[in-house]
GROMACS .gro file of C-alpha atoms in nm:
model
  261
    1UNK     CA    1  -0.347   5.271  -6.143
    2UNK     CA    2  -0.628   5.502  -6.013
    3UNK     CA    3  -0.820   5.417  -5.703
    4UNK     CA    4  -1.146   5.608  -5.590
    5UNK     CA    5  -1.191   5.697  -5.214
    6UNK     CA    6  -1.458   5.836  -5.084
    7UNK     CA    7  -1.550   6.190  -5.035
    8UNK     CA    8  -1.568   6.422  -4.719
    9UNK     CA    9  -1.656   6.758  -4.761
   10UNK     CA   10  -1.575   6.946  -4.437
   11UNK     CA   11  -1.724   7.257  -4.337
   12UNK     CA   12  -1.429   7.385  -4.101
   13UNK     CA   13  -1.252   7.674  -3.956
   14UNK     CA   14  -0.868   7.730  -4.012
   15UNK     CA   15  -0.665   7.693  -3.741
   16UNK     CA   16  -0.312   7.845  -3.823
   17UNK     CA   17  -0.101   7.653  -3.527
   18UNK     CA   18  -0.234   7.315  -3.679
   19UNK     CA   19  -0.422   7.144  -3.374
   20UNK     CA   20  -0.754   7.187  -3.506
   21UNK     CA   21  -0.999   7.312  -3.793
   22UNK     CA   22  -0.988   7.153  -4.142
   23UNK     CA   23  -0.589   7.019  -4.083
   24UNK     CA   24  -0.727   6.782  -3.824
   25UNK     CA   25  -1.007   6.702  -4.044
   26UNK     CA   26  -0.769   6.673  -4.338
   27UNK     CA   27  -0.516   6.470  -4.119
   28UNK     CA   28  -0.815   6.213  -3.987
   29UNK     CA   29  -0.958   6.173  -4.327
   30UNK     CA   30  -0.650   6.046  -4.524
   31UNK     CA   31  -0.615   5.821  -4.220
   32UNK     CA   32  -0.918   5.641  -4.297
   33UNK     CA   33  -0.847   5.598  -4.668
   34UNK     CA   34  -1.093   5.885  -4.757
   35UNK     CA   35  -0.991   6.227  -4.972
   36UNK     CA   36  -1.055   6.552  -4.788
   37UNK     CA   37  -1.251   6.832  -4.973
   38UNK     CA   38  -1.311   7.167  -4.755
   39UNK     CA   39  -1.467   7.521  -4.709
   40UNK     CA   40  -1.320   7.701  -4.497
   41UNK     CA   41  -1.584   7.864  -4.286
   42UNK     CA   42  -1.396   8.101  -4.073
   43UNK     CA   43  -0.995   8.254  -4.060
   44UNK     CA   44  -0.863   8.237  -3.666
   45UNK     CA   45  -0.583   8.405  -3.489
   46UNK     CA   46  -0.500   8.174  -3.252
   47UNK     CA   47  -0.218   7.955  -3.072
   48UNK     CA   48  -0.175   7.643  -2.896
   49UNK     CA   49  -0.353   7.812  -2.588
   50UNK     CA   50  -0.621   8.029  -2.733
   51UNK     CA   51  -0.846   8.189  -2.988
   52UNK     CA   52  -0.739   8.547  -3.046
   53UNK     CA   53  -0.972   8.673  -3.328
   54UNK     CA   54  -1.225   8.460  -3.497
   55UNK     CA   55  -1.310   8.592  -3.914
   56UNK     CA   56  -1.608   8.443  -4.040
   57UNK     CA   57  -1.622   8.458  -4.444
   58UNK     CA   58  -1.878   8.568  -4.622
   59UNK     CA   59  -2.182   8.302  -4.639
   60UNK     CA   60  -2.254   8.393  -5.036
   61UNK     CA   61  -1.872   8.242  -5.122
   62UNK     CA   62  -1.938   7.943  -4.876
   63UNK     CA   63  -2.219   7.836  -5.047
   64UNK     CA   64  -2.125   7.943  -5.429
   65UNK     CA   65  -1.757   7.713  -5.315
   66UNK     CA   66  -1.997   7.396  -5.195
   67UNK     CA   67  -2.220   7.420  -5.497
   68UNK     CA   68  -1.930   7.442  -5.694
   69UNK     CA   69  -1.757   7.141  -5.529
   70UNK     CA   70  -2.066   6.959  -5.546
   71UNK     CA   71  -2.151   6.983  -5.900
   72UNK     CA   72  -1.791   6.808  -5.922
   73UNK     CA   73  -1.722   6.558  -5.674
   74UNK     CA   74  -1.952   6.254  -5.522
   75UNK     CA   75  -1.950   6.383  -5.210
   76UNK     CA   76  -2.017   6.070  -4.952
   77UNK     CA   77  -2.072   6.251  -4.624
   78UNK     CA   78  -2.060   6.600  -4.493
   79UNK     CA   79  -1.826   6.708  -4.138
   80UNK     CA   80  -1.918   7.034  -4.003
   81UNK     CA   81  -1.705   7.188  -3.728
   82UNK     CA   82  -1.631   7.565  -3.648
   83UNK     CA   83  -1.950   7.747  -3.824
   84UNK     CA   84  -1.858   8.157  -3.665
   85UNK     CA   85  -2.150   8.263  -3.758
   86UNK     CA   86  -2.488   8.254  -3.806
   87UNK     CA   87  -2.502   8.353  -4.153
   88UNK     CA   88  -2.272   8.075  -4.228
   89UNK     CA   89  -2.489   7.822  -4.047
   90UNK     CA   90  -2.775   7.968  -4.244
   91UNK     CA   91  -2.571   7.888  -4.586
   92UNK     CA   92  -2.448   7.554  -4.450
   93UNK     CA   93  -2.795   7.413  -4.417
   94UNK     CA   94  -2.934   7.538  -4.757
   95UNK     CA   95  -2.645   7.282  -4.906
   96UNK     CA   96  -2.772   7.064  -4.673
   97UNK     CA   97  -3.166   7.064  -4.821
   98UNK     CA   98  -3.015   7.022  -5.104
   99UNK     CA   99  -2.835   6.719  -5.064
  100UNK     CA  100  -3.028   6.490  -4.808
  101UNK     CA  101  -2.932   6.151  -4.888
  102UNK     CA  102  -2.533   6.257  -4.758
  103UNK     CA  103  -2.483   6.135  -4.410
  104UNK     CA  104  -2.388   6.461  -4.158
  105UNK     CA  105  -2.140   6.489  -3.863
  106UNK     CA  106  -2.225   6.814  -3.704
  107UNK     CA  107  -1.918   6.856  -3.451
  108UNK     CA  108  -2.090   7.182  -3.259
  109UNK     CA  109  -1.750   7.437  -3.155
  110UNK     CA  110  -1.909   7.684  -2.934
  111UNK     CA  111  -1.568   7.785  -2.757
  112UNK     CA  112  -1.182   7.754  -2.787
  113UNK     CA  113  -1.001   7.527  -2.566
  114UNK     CA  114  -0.841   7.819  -2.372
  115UNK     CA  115  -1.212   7.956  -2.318
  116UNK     CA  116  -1.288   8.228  -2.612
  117UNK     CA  117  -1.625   8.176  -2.704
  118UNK     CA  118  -1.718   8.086  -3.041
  119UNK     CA  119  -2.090   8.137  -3.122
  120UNK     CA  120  -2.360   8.388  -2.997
  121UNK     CA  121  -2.701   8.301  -2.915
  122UNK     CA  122  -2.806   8.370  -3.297
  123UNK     CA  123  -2.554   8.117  -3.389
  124UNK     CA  124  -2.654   7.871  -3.122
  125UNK     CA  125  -3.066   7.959  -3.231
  126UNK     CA  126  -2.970   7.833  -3.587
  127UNK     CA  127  -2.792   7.504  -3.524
  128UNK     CA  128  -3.046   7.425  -3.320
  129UNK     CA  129  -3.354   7.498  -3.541
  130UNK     CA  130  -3.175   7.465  -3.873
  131UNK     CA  131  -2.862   7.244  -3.891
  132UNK     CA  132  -2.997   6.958  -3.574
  133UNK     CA  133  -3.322   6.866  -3.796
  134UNK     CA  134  -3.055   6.757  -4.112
  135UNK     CA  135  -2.760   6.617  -3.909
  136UNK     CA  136  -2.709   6.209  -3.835
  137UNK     CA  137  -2.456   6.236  -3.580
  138UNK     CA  138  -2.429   6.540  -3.368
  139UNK     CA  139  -2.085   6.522  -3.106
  140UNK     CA  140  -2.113   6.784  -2.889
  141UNK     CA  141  -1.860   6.762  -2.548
  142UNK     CA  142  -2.103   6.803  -2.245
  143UNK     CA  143  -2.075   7.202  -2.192
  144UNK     CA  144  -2.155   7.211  -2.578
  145UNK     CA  145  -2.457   6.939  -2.512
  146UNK     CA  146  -2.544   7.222  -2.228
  147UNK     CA  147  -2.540   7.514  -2.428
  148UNK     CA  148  -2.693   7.367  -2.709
  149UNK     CA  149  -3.025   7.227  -2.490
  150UNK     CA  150  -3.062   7.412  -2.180
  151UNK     CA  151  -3.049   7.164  -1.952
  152UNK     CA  152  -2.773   7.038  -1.700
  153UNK     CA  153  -2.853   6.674  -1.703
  154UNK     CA  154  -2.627   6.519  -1.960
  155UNK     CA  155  -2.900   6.234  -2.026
  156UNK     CA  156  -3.241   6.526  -2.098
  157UNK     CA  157  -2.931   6.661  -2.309
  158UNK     CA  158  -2.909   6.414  -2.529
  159UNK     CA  159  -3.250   6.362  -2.550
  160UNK     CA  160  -3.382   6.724  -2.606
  161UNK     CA  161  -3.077   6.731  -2.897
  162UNK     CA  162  -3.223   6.416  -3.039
  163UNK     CA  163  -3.576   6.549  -2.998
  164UNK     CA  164  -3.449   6.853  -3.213
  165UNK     CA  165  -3.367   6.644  -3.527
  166UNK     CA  166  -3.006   6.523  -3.459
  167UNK     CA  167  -3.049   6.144  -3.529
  168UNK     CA  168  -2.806   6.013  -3.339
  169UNK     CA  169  -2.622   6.204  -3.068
  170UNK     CA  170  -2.249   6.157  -2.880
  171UNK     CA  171  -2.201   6.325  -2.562
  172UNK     CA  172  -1.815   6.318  -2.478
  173UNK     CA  173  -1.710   6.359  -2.137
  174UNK     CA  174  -1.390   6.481  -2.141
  175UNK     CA  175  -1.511   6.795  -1.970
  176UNK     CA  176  -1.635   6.571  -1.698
  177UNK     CA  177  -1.466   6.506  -1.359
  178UNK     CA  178  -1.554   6.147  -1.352
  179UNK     CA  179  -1.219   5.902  -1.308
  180UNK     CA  180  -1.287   5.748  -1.667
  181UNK     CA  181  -1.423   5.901  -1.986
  182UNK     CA  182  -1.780   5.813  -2.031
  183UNK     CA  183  -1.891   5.913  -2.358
  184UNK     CA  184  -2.225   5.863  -2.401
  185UNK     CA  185  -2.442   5.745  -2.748
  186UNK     CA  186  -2.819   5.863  -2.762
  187UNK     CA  187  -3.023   5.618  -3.053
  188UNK     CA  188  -3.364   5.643  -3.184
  189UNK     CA  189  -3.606   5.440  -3.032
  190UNK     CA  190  -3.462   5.599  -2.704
  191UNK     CA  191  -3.198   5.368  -2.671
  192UNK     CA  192  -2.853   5.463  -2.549
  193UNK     CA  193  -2.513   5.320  -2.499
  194UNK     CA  194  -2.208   5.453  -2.309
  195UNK     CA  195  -1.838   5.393  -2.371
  196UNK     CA  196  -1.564   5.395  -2.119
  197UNK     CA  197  -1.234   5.548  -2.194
  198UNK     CA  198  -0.907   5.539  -1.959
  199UNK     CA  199  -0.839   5.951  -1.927
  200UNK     CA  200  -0.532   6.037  -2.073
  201UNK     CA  201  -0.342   6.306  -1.874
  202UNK     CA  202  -0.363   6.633  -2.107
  203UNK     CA  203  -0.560   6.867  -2.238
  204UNK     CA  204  -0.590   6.811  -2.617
  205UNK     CA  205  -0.636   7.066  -2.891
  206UNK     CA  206  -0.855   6.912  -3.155
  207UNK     CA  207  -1.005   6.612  -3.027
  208UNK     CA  208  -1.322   6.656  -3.121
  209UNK     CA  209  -1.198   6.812  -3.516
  210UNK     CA  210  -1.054   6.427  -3.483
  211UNK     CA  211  -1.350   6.218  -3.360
  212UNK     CA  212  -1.606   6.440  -3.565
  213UNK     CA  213  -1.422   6.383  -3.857
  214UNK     CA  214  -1.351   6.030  -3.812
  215UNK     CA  215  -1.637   5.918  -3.763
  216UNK     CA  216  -1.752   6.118  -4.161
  217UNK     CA  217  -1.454   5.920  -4.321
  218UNK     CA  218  -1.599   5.598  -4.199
  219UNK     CA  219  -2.006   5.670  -4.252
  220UNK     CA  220  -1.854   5.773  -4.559
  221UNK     CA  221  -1.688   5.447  -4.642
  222UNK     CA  222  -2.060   5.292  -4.574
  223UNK     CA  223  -2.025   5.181  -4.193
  224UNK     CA  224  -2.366   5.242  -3.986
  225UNK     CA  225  -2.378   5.494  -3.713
  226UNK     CA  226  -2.300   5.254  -3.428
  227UNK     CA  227  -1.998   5.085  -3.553
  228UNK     CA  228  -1.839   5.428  -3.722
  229UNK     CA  229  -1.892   5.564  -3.366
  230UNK     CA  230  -1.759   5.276  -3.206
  231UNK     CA  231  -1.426   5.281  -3.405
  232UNK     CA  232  -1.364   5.691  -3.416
  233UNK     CA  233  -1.395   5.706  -3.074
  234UNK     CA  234  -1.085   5.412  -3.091
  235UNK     CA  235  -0.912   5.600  -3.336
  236UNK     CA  236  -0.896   5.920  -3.126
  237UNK     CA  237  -0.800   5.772  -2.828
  238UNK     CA  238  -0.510   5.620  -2.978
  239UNK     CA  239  -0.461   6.018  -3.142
  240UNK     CA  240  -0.441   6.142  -2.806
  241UNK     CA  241  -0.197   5.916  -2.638
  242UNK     CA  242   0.018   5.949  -2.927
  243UNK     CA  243   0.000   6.303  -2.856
  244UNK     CA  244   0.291   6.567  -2.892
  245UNK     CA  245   0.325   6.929  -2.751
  246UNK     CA  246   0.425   7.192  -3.058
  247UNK     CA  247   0.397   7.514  -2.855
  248UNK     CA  248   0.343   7.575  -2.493
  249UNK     CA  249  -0.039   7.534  -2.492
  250UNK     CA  250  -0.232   7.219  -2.530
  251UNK     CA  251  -0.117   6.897  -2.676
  252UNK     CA  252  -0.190   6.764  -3.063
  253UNK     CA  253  -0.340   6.497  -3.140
  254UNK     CA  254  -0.080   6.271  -3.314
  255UNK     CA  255  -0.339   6.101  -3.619
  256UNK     CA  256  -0.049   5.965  -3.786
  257UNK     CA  257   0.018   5.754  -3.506
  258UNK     CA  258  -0.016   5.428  -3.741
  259UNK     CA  259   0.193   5.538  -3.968
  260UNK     CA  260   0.573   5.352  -3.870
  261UNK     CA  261   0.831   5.595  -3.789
   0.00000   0.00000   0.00000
């Protein structure tokens, strides 16, 4: 017997040592009873420690391989994470326009883990003016909210990024030195909410591939904004306590963790 699940079409980078990039997104997807559909937006060389060389492709063959999915697949919500490029970005939002009624994640990777930057100014100029104005939930860490806004106050960061078109905006604060995790939610209307998470005691490659994504797979399976933020950022906690070490770098999320040894 056939059973339909409900489509995410990630926008990702591939990450060769599997931490991050469109295997997380994969990984997080099937986890939440969705099917994974991807173009790959860049090629990396890279470890569990660090970006070596970053390979954007070619923006004409990202959006002829989206148009081509599209005209195929219901696609139920949209995950972008490592863009490269501002070309790409440029491509990534003409799909976008064209599609408006599919929920989008916009997961903003501006740098590696082990520091390599990631995007340029022209890269940074287009998500802002181009990508922010189409995306419903924008989950930048706080030097990413930073970058992204110009300002150092995490709270006139999420409110400049919502004031840019993002609809909704999470502010993680991993990067924080605060004793918990406060991850903060930015609403219309000006409301906001923070959530309070135990720090776990690693550094994680791919945690936000995992939230980002998770929280697609369950706007796409019809949940509101709130409550598919709500329950990603659950899901990725328990990811990241599960976590194992494959190389001598940072530690993978485990996103199988519910499956029974």
């Amino acid at each position: 017997m056939s059973r339909n699940r409900p489509v995410v079409l990630c926008f990702s980078g591939h990450d060769p040592s599997g931490g991050a990039g469109v295997q997380a997104d994969i990984e997080t997807i099937i986890g939440h009873q969705c099917h994974a559909a991807s173009v790959i937006t860049a090629l990396t060389e890279q470890d569990s420690r660090n970006v070596k060389k970053l390979l954007p492709q070619r923006p004409e063959d990202i959006l002829s391989q989206a148009q081509t999915l599209l005209a195929d697949v219901k696609v139920s919500a949209f995950k972008i994470g490592l863009i490269g490029d501002a070309g790409v970005a440029e491509a990534i939002a003409q799909i976008l326009r064209q599609h408006p009624a599919i929920p989008v994640v916009l997961d903003p990777v501006l740098a590696a883990g082990g520091g390599t930057e990631l995007a340029n100014q022209q890269l940074i100029d287009v998500i802002v003016e181009q990508l922010l104005p189409l995306t419903t939930l924008l989950t930048p860490n706080s030097e990413e909210a930073r970058s992204l806004s110009g300002q150092s106050d995490l709270g006139d960061c999420g409110r400049l990024l919502r004031g840019k078109g993002a609809e909704y905006v999470l502010i993680t604060g991993t990067h924080e030195s605060s004793e918990l995790v406060h991850n903060r939610l930015y609403m219309p209307d000006g409301l906001h909410e923070t959530f309070n998470w135990e720090r776990l005691p690693h550094s994680y490659h791919g945690s936000g591939c995992t939230l980002a994504s998770a929280s697609a797979a369950l706007l796409a399976q019809g949940l509101d904004v709130f409550t598919a933020v709500s329950e990603a950022q659950e899901f990725t906690w328990q990811s990241l306590a599960a976590a194992y070490r494959p190389g001598q770098g940072q530690y993978n999320p485990d996103r199988l963790f519910w499956v029974e040894a």
